[in-house]
Short mmCIF file of C-alpha atoms in Angstrom, two decimals:
data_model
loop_
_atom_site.label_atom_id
_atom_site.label_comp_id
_atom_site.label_asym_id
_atom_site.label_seq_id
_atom_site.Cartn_x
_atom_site.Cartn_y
_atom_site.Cartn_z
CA UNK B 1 0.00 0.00 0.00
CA UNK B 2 1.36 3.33 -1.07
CA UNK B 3 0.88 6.73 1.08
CA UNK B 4 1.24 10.32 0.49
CA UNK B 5 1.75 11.93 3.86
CA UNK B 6 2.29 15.75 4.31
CA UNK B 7 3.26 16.77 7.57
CA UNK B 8 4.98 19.74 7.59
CA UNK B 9 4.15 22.97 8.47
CA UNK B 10 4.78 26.45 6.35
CA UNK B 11 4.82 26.56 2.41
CA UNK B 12 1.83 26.35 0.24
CA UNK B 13 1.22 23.12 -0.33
CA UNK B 14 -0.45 22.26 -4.13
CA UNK B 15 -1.20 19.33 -5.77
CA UNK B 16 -2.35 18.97 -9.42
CA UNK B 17 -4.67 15.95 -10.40
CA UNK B 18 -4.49 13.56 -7.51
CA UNK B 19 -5.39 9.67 -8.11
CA UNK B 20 -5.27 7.36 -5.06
CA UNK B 21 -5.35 3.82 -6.27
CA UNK B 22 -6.68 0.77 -3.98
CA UNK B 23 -4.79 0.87 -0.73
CA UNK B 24 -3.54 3.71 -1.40
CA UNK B 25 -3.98 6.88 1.11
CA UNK B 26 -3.49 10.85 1.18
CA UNK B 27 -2.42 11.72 4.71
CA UNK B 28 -2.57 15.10 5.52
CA UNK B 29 -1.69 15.24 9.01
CA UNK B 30 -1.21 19.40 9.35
CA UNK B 31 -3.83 22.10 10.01
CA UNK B 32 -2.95 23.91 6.58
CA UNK B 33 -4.82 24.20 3.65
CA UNK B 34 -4.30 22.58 0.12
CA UNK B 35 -5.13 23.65 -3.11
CA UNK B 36 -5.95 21.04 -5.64
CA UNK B 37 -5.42 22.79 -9.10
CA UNK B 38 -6.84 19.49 -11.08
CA UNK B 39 -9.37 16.16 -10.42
CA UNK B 40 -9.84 14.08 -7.72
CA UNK B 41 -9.89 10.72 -8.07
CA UNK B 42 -10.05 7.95 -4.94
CA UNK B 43 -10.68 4.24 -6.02
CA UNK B 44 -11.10 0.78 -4.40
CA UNK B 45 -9.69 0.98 -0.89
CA UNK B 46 -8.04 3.92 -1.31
CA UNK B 47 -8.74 6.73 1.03
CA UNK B 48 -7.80 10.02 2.38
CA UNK B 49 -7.07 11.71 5.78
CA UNK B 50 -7.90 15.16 5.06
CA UNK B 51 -7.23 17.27 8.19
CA UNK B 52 -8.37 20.13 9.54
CA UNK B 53 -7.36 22.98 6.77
CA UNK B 54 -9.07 23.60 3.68
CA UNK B 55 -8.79 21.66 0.54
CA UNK B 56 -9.65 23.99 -2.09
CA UNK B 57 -10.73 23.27 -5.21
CA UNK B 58 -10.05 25.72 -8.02
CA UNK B 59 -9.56 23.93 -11.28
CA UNK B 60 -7.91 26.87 -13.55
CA UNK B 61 -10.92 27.26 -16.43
CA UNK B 62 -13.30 24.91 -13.78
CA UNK B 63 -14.57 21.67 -15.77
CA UNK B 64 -12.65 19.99 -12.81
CA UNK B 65 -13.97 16.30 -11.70
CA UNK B 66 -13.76 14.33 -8.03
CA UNK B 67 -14.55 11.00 -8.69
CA UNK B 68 -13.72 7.15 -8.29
CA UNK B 69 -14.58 3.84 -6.85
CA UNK B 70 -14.34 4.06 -3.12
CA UNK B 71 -17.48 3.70 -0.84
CA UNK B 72 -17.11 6.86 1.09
CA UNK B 73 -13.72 8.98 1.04
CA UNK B 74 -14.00 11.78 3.12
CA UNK B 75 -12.68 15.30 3.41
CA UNK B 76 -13.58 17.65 6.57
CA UNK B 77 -13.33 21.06 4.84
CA UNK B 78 -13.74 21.62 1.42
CA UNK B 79 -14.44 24.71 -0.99
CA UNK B 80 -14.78 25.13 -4.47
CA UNK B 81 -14.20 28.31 -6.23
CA UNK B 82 -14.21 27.04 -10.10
CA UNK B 83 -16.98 24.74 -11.25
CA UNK B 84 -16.15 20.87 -10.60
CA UNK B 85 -19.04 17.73 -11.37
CA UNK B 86 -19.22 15.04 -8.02
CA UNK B 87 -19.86 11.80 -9.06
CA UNK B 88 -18.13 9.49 -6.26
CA UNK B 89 -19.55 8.83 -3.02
CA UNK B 90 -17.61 11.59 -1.18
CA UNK B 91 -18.43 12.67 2.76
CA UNK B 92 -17.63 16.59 3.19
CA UNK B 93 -18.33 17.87 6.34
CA UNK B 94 -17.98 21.88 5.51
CA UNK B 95 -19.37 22.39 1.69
CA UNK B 96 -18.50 25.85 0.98
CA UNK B 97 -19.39 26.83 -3.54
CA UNK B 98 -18.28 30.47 -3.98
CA UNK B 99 -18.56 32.62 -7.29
CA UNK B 100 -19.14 28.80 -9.23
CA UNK B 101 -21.28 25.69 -9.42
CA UNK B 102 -20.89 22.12 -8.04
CA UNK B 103 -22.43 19.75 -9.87
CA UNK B 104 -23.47 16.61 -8.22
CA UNK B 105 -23.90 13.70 -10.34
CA UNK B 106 -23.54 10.60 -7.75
CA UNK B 107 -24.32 10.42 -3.75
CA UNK B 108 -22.71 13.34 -1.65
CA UNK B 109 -22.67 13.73 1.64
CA UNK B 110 -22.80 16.95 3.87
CA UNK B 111 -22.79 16.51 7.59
CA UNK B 112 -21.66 20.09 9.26
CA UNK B 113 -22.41 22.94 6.82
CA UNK B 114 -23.10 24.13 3.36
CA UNK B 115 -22.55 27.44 2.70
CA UNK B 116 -20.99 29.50 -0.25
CA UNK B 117 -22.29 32.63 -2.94
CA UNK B 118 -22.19 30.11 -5.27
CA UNK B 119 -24.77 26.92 -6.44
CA UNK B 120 -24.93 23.35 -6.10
CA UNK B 121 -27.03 21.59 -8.44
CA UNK B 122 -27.90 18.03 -8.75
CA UNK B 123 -27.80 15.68 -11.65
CA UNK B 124 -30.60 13.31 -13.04
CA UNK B 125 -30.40 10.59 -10.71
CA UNK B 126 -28.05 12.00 -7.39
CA UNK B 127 -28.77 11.88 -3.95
CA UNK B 128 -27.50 14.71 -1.56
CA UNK B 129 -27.88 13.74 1.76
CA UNK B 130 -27.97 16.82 4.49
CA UNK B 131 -27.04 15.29 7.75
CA UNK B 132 -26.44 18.53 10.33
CA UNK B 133 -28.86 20.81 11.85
CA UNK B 134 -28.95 24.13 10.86
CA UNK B 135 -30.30 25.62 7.80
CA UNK B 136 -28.02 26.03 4.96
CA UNK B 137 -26.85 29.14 3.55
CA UNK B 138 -25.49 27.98 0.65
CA UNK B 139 -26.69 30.87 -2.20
CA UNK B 140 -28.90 28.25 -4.78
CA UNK B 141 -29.45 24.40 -4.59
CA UNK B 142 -30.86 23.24 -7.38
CA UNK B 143 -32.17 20.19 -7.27
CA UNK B 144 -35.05 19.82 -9.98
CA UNK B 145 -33.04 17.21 -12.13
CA UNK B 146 -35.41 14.08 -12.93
CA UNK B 147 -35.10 11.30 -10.57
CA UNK B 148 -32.74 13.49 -7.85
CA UNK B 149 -33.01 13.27 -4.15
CA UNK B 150 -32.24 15.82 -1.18
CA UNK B 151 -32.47 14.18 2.12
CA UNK B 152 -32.27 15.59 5.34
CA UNK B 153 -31.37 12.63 7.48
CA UNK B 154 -29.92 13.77 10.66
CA UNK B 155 -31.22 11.86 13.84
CA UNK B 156 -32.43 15.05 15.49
CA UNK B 157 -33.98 18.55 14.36
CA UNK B 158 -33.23 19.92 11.50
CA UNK B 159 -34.24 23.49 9.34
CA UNK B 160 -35.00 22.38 5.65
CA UNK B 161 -33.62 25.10 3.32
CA UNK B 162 -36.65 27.07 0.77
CA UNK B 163 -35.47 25.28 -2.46
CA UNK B 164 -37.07 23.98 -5.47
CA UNK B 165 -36.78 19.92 -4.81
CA UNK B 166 -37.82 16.62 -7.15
CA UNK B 167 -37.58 14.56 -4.27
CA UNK B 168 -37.46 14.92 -0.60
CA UNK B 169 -37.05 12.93 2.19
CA UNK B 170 -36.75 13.66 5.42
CA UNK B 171 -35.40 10.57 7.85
CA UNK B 172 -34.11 9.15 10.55
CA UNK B 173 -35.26 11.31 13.77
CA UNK B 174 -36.72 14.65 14.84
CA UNK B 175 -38.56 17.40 13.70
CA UNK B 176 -37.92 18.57 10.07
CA UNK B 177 -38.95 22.52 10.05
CA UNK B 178 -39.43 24.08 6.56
CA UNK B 179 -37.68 27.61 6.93
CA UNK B 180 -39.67 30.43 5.89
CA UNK B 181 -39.97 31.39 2.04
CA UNK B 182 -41.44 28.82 -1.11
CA UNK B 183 -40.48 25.38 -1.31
CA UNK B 184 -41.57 23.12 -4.01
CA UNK B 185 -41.63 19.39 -4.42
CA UNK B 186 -42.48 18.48 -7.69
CA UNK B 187 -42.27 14.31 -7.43
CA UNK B 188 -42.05 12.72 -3.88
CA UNK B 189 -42.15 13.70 -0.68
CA UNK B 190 -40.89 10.61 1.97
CA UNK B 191 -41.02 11.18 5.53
CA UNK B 192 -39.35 7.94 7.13
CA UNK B 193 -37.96 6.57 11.00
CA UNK B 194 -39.57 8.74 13.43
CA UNK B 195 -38.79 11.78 11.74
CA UNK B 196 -41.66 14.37 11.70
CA UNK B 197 -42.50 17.53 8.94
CA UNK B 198 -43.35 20.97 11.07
CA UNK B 199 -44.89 23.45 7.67
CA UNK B 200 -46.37 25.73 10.32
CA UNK B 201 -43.67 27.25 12.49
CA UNK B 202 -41.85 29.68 10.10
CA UNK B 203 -45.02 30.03 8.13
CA UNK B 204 -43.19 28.87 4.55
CA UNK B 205 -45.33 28.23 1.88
CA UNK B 206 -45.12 24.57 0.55
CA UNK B 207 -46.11 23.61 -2.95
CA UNK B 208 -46.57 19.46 -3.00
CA UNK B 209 -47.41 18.77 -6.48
CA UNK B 210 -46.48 15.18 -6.12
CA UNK B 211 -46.83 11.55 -4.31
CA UNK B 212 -46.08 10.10 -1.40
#
């Protein structure tokens, strides 16, 4: 098994496109960010140690791609300031889109914040999965692709952002509060677990034009 580790401190620290094979592992052990200038590619067993500094994505002309085999790399603070396409299976815990768009084509995970000027828009068939409690204050989601899915799955309360959604679901446990301002569902709405919808306290208008 082969491993990059970076441990030092001082420098900036760049990396261009990045593929870690099976077994293989990026280790980045320091509090400092890193810029990734290219794709991102983790396959197999092959996973990453992210840290807590900020990878940043910026892809010079965007069209940049994070991608690969492995069931769930994950990165603890990311942000993207030229326009990348998701179509792994990545964990993020801070999302942050500025000034660009992230595309999401296969499951993504975001389980402390999404935030950003920027928008995050889902492809036909992804599945974003919202797993922290406060509302997000990322600038647009779109997520009106056929066959898409926003889930807020958090076991506890959480605030569902005012967004324009094909399918939501709202899981696990606690009260899901729309936040005030239009949301739309235009296929299915799924409330599963114990998990409970609250359309009342923020007064938010809700447009259910579908099943479920």
């Amino acid at each position: 098994d082969d491993e990059l580790r970076v441990v030092g401190l001082g420098g900036t620290k760049a990396l261009g496109n990045v593929v870690v094979n099976t077994g293989g592992l990026i280790n980045f052990t320091v509090a400092e960010d890193l810029i990734l200038n290219g794709n991102l590619q983790v396959d197999g067993t092959g996973s990453i140690t992210s840290g807590s500094g900020t990878w940043i994505f910026q892809k010079s002309g965007g069209g940049g791609t994070i991608s690969g085999t492995a069931a769930a790399p994950a990165i603890d603070n990311a942000s993207f300031t030229t326009s990348y396409t998701h179509s792994g299976t990545f964990s993020i815990s801070d999302l942050s889109v500025t000034g660009t768009t992230l595309t999401n084509t296969g499951s993504l995970t975001v389980d402390t914040s999404l935030s950003g000027s920027g928008t995050l828009t889902q492809g036909s068939a992804a599945t974003l999965t919202i797993a922290f409690a406060g509302l997000p204050t990322i600038s647009t989601l779109n997520a009106t692709a056929s066959t898409n899915t926003v889930q807020y799955s958090l076991g506890g309360a959480q605030a569902i952002l005012a967004a324009d959604y094909e399918n939501l679901t709202l899981t696990t446990s606690g009260v899901k509060t729309f936040s005030s301002g239009t949301t739309r569902i235009a296929n299915t709405l799924t409330i599963g677990g114990t998990a409970t919808a609250d359309a009342t306290t923020n007064t938010p208008t809700v447009e259910y034009n579908g099943t479920g």
